[in-house]
Amino acid sequence: MTRRQRRATFIFVSLGILGMAAGLVLYALSDSVTFFYSPSDVVERGVEPGERIRLGGLVEMGSLQKLDDANVRFNVTDFVETIPVTHRGVLPDLFREGQGVVAEGAMQQDGTFTADKVLAKHDENYMPPEVADALKKTGNWQGEGAEASHAETYGQGSYP
Amino acid sequence: MIAELGHFALVLAFVVSLVQMVVPMVGAHRRDAQLIGVATPAALLQFLLVAFAFGALLYLFIVSDFSVKLVFDNSHSEKPMIFKISGVWGNHEGSMVLWVLILALFGALVALFGKNLPDTLRARVLAVQASIAVAFLLFILLTSNPFLRLDPAPFEGSGLNPILQDRALAFHPPWLYAGYVGFSMTFSFAIAALIEGKVDAAWARWVRPWTLAAWLSLTIGIAMGSWWAYYTLGWGGFWFWDPVENASLMPWIAGTALLHSAIVAEKRGALKSWTILLAILAFSLSLLGTFLVRSGVLTSVHAFAVDPDRGVFILGILVVFVGGSLALYAWRAPLLKTGGIFAPISREGALLMNNLLLSAAVASVFIGTLYPLLLDGLTGAKITVGPPFFNYTFVPIFVPLLCLVPLGPLLGWKRADVKAAAERLIAAAALAFIACLVTFAFAYDGPWLAPFGIGLAVWLVVGAASEIAWRIRLFTTPLRESLYRARRLPRAAWGTSLAHGGLGIVVAGIVGVTAWQSELITTLAPGESAEIAGYTLTLERVGMRDGPNYEATVGVVRVEKAGRMIATLTPEKRRFPAERQEKTEPAIRTNGLADLYVVLGEPSDDGKWVVRAYHNILAPWIWIGGAIMALGGIMSLADRRLRVGAPTRARLRAAPAE
């Protein structure tokens, strides 16, 4: 094998791997990202039932119901629109009425949202940024400084 | 007083670092032994000063001095001692001090033990290392002073986030930082080599142990973090592709690539400039990880804009170091002499392939982590890139790499005989095939890819063993001869095999949990039972228990299999009154092959309790395999070839007077 052939082989293999990686990334980005919606977005823009989305807002006060067989039901609101959410399982430690929440799942035909993951990532002075932005948009944002980042707890209280 | 002294020590350390950054660099340029001689004492002094500041902070936390704001924010007098200590780095300011402490420690180690390095190289390495210290000390002093006082001093602290009050997590950040900062050392060596314009085997021999040490620390840190997530978050998962996790995974993959390319640079003198580039990239990704976690940009690009000081500062550090080093690379790298021609099929070729695939893997994680931030910043659209993205990109890139792992070490340098190498792997291939079939026979209704995953794991483990068997001529010479050869085998060879075999065990664990996890969610009244994976779980009673700084609701769950009592599990729900937060404490029973994982949930209105349980097949293997990989790293680090044979000291005479 000459020096030139050798070099051609390396370049060919490198480009092949690069191309493969680029193709995989483009395919995955077109197919497997989840968009964030506020309750108002869901009502205004509409979401296909069954499409996987993240729904974020505040848990409406007094809306949490514990049904049988570990099912729970609560409302997610941005004070303009309200969407009922059902979930089966254990709610995260930081889940509270009146506080921010992000639910991942899909809308049903009857206008309710079925969540297979519920993320609550906040304490008294922190709220998921998407929720804060959504509340600002609808003019229901209270309290500056609430966006103070909790870098240490980020990604650690966020799992279902 | 202690706080003020600590603060003063940080300021002094900053000044010393400035001197250490400038004087030895000028000295190395002018070949002035006196100026070069400044590097070693400066590095030691800098370490002592930072250590004093860290010690002061530690003392303030231990005595719970709430007149210091950081202690007030992150501690509480009733907290157990271990969490008072870990509270030092369980927050932004303290963790940055720890970062700089490790940085200064590594610099001091080079100053102390680098006597056999050429003087100019050592001076330049320490100067580059000091420039990183300058940047981060300035960052601490200007934006994140840990020693700020509160007036009047409160009587009680506000506590540490309960989720951080955990033994494994307490020591996760120091390991992770040791890994991140370890790459600063290889970075300093790379920059110094670019300035010197010389990369030789001696240079590569010095870089290898630092890369190994950084890789090893990062492996331990990541494994600890993942283990913690598994047993504390109550979800039975071990990896979430969360940006914070990805921030540590990217330098790990780049470091793995560097570890392998440095071998080629050392042994064959090839891939030199690529090795330098990887050293720059590994540290750049470490800085990026620090930026992502520390700037608040992850919680929101807007949070970053609202409180810009820290974020902009770290972004500045990132731009200066990454941009500067890449510019230097573009300018100086073409001057490096390349050597060591090799055929595509050879040990070098295999290591290059490893590097290409690992780089592609880093790129996919990089895009998956940063694309949402970019899109949010540009268009305001909010998206989440979750596990499906990484399953489509990272996994298909990693699987071919795993297939090639056992082959690489069996190929010869320069030009290899694939047939001979393949023959040595016949046993591994056969066993992998059998494992694949057996798994399929038992789990034919599970995901169809899972048996291949198990086959791949067996291929890796047996392949790693085959390499050792071949090297010691097991079965082809008398046993006594093989044992003799095994004793003589360099530790690095054992290290390679352990790391590759451990990787196989990790793969088996990941496949097992991903493919065959069973889940049970139900509500039980005391006395009621439920079934999962052949086990009967009975909730016997629910009681209360007082902990040191929390009160817990304890569920007592009896576990039976086929009518025989196996264990009593006690999952808890803890309430921390000081922090006004709750924390779930799952109970895990393992038999080495599978975990039974029970979580106690909320009481429901009819007096029942939500109980969630998982049966995680092969879950413990993920961390057993990780520990074996780390052990492999330690074995390699202990290889005497890394300690002897380094270049002899080239003394510089004092520059003659003009």
Coordinates of C-alpha atoms in Angstrom, one line a residue, chain B residues 106 234 236 311 550 580:
Chain B
F106 CA -1.7 19.2 40.8
G234 CA -36.6 6.5 43.6
G236 CA -34.8 2.9 39.5
G311 CA -22.0 33.3 33.5
Y550 CA -35.2 14.7 60.0
R580 CA -38.8 22.3 54.9

